[in-house]
Amino acid sequence: MQDFDKKTNGKGYRFLKVLGDIFVLNIEFILVTCLSLTVLFFPALFALVELFKNEKTSYVNPFSDYFALIKKHIKKGLKYWITVLPIYALLAYVLYLDYQLIHANESVMVAWMSLIIIIGILIVLTSALIELPLFIAYFDDEKALDCFRKASLIARKKLLLVLSSWMCILSFVFVFYMFYPLIFFFGIGLMVYLVTRMSERVYEQLVREEKARLKEE
C-alpha cells in the first residue's frame, strides 16, 4: 500500500494524471458546449478552471467532479450567458457595419472611430471575462454581479497577468488556426490549464489579503 501511495504521489504519475485529465476535460468541455449550443459555455468553463485549480492540491475525477461542478455553477453561468451573448452580438454587428462603411468609402472617419471604440470595448470586456472564471474558482460565494465587477477590477489592476493570459490565448488561437485538429485533443483544456497555473499566485495572494481583511473587521 505504501508503494502505491509513493507512486501516486510521484512526479511522473502526477504529470501523466494531469495530462490525462486535460485530454478528457478538453473533450468534455467541447461536447458540453457544442451539444448545449453554447448555453452551458460559462458553467462548463467555470467547472474546468475550478478543477484545474484543485488539481494541484487534491485528486480530481475528470468525469463525476466535472459534471458536479457544472451543476454547481449552472445558475450563475446562465446569467452571464444571457447577458454577455447579446452584448457580443451587438458589438459584432456594429463592427460589421463599420467594415461595410469603410469598404464602401462612406463616412470613413466616423467608421474608423467607431471601429477603434468597439475594439477597445471588446478588449476590456474580454479581459474581464478571462479573469471571471479564475475569480469564481477562488471566491465562488460572491453574487454574479459582484464577481464580474471584481474580476473587472483585477483585470484593470493586474495588467501583467492580463497581458500574459492574452499572449497565451492568442498563441493557442494561432496554433488552432494553423493546425485546427489539435483543438480536439488538448487545445482548449491545455490553454485553460496554463492560464490557471499562471494566475494562481496572484489569486492565492488575493485570498490571503481577503482573509486578513476579514480578521481585522
Coordinates of C-alpha atoms in Angstrom, one line a residue:
M1 CA 0.0 0.0 0.0
Q2 CA 2.9 2.4 0.8
D3 CA 4.5 1.7 -2.6
F4 CA 1.2 2.5 -4.3
D5 CA 0.9 5.8 -2.3
K6 CA 4.5 6.7 -3.3
K7 CA 3.8 6.0 -7.0
T8 CA 0.6 8.1 -7.0
N9 CA 2.4 11.0 -5.3
G10 CA 5.4 10.8 -7.6
K11 CA 6.1 13.5 -10.2
G12 CA 5.8 11.0 -13.1
Y13 CA 2.4 9.8 -12.0
R14 CA 1.2 13.4 -11.3
F15 CA 2.4 14.5 -14.8
L16 CA 0.6 11.7 -16.5
K17 CA -2.6 12.2 -14.4
V18 CA -2.7 15.9 -15.2
L19 CA -2.1 15.2 -18.9
G20 CA -4.9 12.6 -19.0
D21 CA -7.2 15.0 -17.1
I22 CA -6.5 17.8 -19.6
F23 CA -7.3 15.4 -22.5
V24 CA -10.5 14.1 -21.0
L25 CA -11.7 17.5 -19.8
N26 CA -10.9 19.1 -23.1
I27 CA -13.3 16.7 -24.9
E28 CA -16.0 17.1 -22.2
F29 CA -15.8 20.9 -22.4
I30 CA -16.2 20.8 -26.2
L31 CA -19.0 18.3 -26.2
V32 CA -21.0 20.1 -23.4
T33 CA -20.6 23.5 -25.1
C34 CA -21.5 22.3 -28.6
L35 CA -24.4 20.0 -27.6
S36 CA -25.9 22.8 -25.5
L37 CA -25.5 25.3 -28.4
T38 CA -23.1 27.3 -26.1
V39 CA -25.8 27.7 -23.4
L40 CA -23.6 25.8 -20.9
F41 CA -20.4 27.6 -22.0
F42 CA -19.9 29.5 -18.8
P43 CA -20.8 26.7 -16.4
A44 CA -18.5 24.3 -18.3
L45 CA -15.7 26.9 -18.3
F46 CA -16.1 27.7 -14.6
A47 CA -16.0 23.9 -13.8
L48 CA -12.9 23.5 -16.0
V49 CA -11.0 26.3 -14.2
E50 CA -12.0 25.1 -10.8
L51 CA -10.9 21.5 -11.5
F52 CA -7.5 22.7 -12.8
K53 CA -7.2 24.9 -9.7
N54 CA -8.0 21.9 -7.4
E55 CA -5.6 19.6 -9.4
K56 CA -2.6 21.0 -7.5
T57 CA -3.8 20.0 -4.1
S58 CA -6.3 17.2 -4.4
Y59 CA -7.3 14.2 -6.5
V60 CA -9.6 15.2 -9.4
N61 CA -12.1 12.9 -11.1
P62 CA -12.5 14.3 -14.6
F63 CA -15.9 12.7 -15.0
S64 CA -18.0 13.0 -11.9
D65 CA -16.3 16.1 -10.5
Y66 CA -16.6 18.0 -13.7
F67 CA -20.4 17.4 -14.1
A68 CA -20.9 18.1 -10.4
L69 CA -19.2 21.5 -10.8
I70 CA -21.2 22.3 -13.9
K71 CA -24.4 21.7 -11.9
K72 CA -23.0 23.9 -9.1
H73 CA -22.2 26.8 -11.5
I74 CA -25.2 26.4 -13.9
K75 CA -27.4 29.2 -12.3
K76 CA -24.6 31.8 -12.2
G77 CA -23.3 30.7 -15.6
L78 CA -26.6 31.1 -17.3
K79 CA -26.9 34.6 -16.0
Y80 CA -23.6 35.5 -17.7
W81 CA -24.6 33.8 -20.9
I82 CA -27.9 35.6 -21.1
T83 CA -26.1 38.9 -20.5
V84 CA -22.9 38.6 -22.5
L85 CA -24.2 36.9 -25.7
P86 CA -26.4 39.8 -26.8
I87 CA -23.6 42.3 -26.0
Y88 CA -21.1 40.4 -28.2
A89 CA -23.7 40.0 -30.9
L90 CA -24.4 43.8 -30.9
L91 CA -20.7 44.7 -30.9
A92 CA -20.1 42.2 -33.8
Y93 CA -22.9 43.8 -35.7
V94 CA -21.5 47.3 -35.2
L95 CA -18.1 46.1 -36.4
Y96 CA -19.7 44.6 -39.5
L97 CA -21.4 48.0 -40.2
D98 CA -18.2 49.8 -39.7
Y99 CA -16.4 47.5 -42.1
Q100 CA -19.1 48.0 -44.7
L101 CA -18.8 51.8 -44.4
I102 CA -15.0 51.7 -44.7
H103 CA -15.2 49.3 -47.7
A104 CA -17.8 51.5 -49.4
N105 CA -15.7 54.6 -48.6
E106 CA -18.6 56.3 -46.8
S107 CA -18.3 58.2 -43.5
V108 CA -14.8 56.7 -43.3
M109 CA -13.7 58.9 -40.3
V110 CA -16.7 58.1 -38.3
A111 CA -16.5 54.4 -39.1
W112 CA -12.8 54.2 -38.1
M113 CA -13.5 56.0 -34.8
S114 CA -16.4 53.6 -34.1
L115 CA -14.2 50.7 -35.0
I116 CA -11.5 51.7 -32.6
I117 CA -14.0 52.3 -29.8
I118 CA -15.7 48.9 -30.3
I119 CA -12.4 47.0 -30.4
G120 CA -11.4 48.8 -27.2
I121 CA -14.7 47.7 -25.5
L122 CA -14.2 44.1 -26.7
I123 CA -10.7 44.0 -25.3
V124 CA -11.8 45.4 -21.9
L125 CA -14.9 43.1 -21.7
T126 CA -12.9 40.0 -22.8
S127 CA -10.1 40.8 -20.3
A128 CA -12.7 40.9 -17.5
L129 CA -14.3 37.6 -18.8
I130 CA -10.8 36.0 -18.8
E131 CA -10.4 36.8 -15.1
L132 CA -14.1 35.9 -14.2
P133 CA -13.7 32.1 -14.1
L134 CA -10.5 32.4 -12.1
F135 CA -12.1 34.8 -9.6
I136 CA -15.1 32.4 -9.2
A137 CA -12.8 29.4 -8.7
Y138 CA -11.3 31.2 -5.6
F139 CA -14.3 33.3 -4.5
D140 CA -17.3 31.3 -5.5
D141 CA -19.6 32.6 -2.7
E142 CA -19.9 36.1 -4.4
K143 CA -23.0 37.1 -6.3
A144 CA -22.9 37.1 -10.2
L145 CA -22.7 40.9 -10.5
D146 CA -20.1 41.2 -7.7
C147 CA -18.0 38.5 -9.4
F148 CA -17.9 40.4 -12.7
R149 CA -17.3 43.7 -11.0
K150 CA -14.3 42.4 -9.0
A151 CA -13.0 40.4 -11.9
S152 CA -13.0 43.6 -14.0
L153 CA -11.1 45.4 -11.2
I154 CA -8.5 42.6 -11.1
A155 CA -8.2 42.9 -14.9
R156 CA -7.6 46.6 -14.6
K157 CA -5.0 46.4 -11.7
K158 CA -3.1 43.2 -12.7
L159 CA -2.1 44.3 -16.2
L160 CA 0.9 41.9 -16.4
L161 CA -1.3 39.0 -15.5
V162 CA -3.9 40.0 -18.1
L163 CA -1.2 40.5 -20.8
S164 CA 0.2 37.1 -20.0
S165 CA -3.2 35.5 -20.3
W166 CA -3.9 37.3 -23.6
M167 CA -0.5 36.1 -25.0
C168 CA -1.2 32.5 -24.0
I169 CA -4.7 32.6 -25.5
L170 CA -3.7 34.3 -28.8
S171 CA -0.8 31.8 -29.2
F172 CA -3.2 29.0 -28.9
V173 CA -5.6 30.7 -31.3
F174 CA -2.8 30.9 -33.9
V175 CA -1.9 27.2 -33.4
F176 CA -5.6 26.3 -33.7
Y177 CA -5.8 28.3 -36.9
M178 CA -2.7 26.5 -38.4
F179 CA -3.5 23.0 -37.0
Y180 CA -7.2 23.1 -36.1
P181 CA -7.5 19.3 -35.3
L182 CA -5.3 19.9 -32.2
I183 CA -8.2 21.6 -30.5
F184 CA -9.9 18.3 -30.1
F185 CA -7.0 16.6 -28.3
F186 CA -5.6 19.1 -25.8
G187 CA -6.4 22.5 -27.2
I188 CA -8.8 24.4 -25.0
G189 CA -8.0 22.2 -21.9
L190 CA -4.3 22.9 -22.1
M191 CA -4.8 26.6 -22.8
V192 CA -7.1 26.9 -19.7
Y193 CA -4.8 24.9 -17.6
L194 CA -1.8 27.1 -18.4
V195 CA -3.8 30.3 -17.8
T196 CA -5.0 28.9 -14.5
R197 CA -1.4 27.9 -13.4
M198 CA 0.0 31.3 -14.4
S199 CA -2.7 33.1 -12.4
E200 CA -2.6 31.0 -9.2
R201 CA 0.0 33.1 -7.3
V202 CA -2.0 36.3 -7.9
Y203 CA -5.2 34.8 -6.7
E204 CA -3.7 32.9 -3.8
Q205 CA -2.3 36.3 -2.6
L206 CA -5.8 37.9 -3.1
V207 CA -7.3 35.1 -0.9
R208 CA -4.7 35.8 1.8
E209 CA -5.4 39.5 1.7
E210 CA -9.2 38.9 1.9
K211 CA -8.8 36.6 4.9
A212 CA -6.6 39.2 6.6
R213 CA -9.2 41.9 5.9
L214 CA -12.0 39.8 7.3
K215 CA -10.0 39.1 10.5
E216 CA -9.5 42.9 11.0
E217 CA -13.2 43.6 10.8

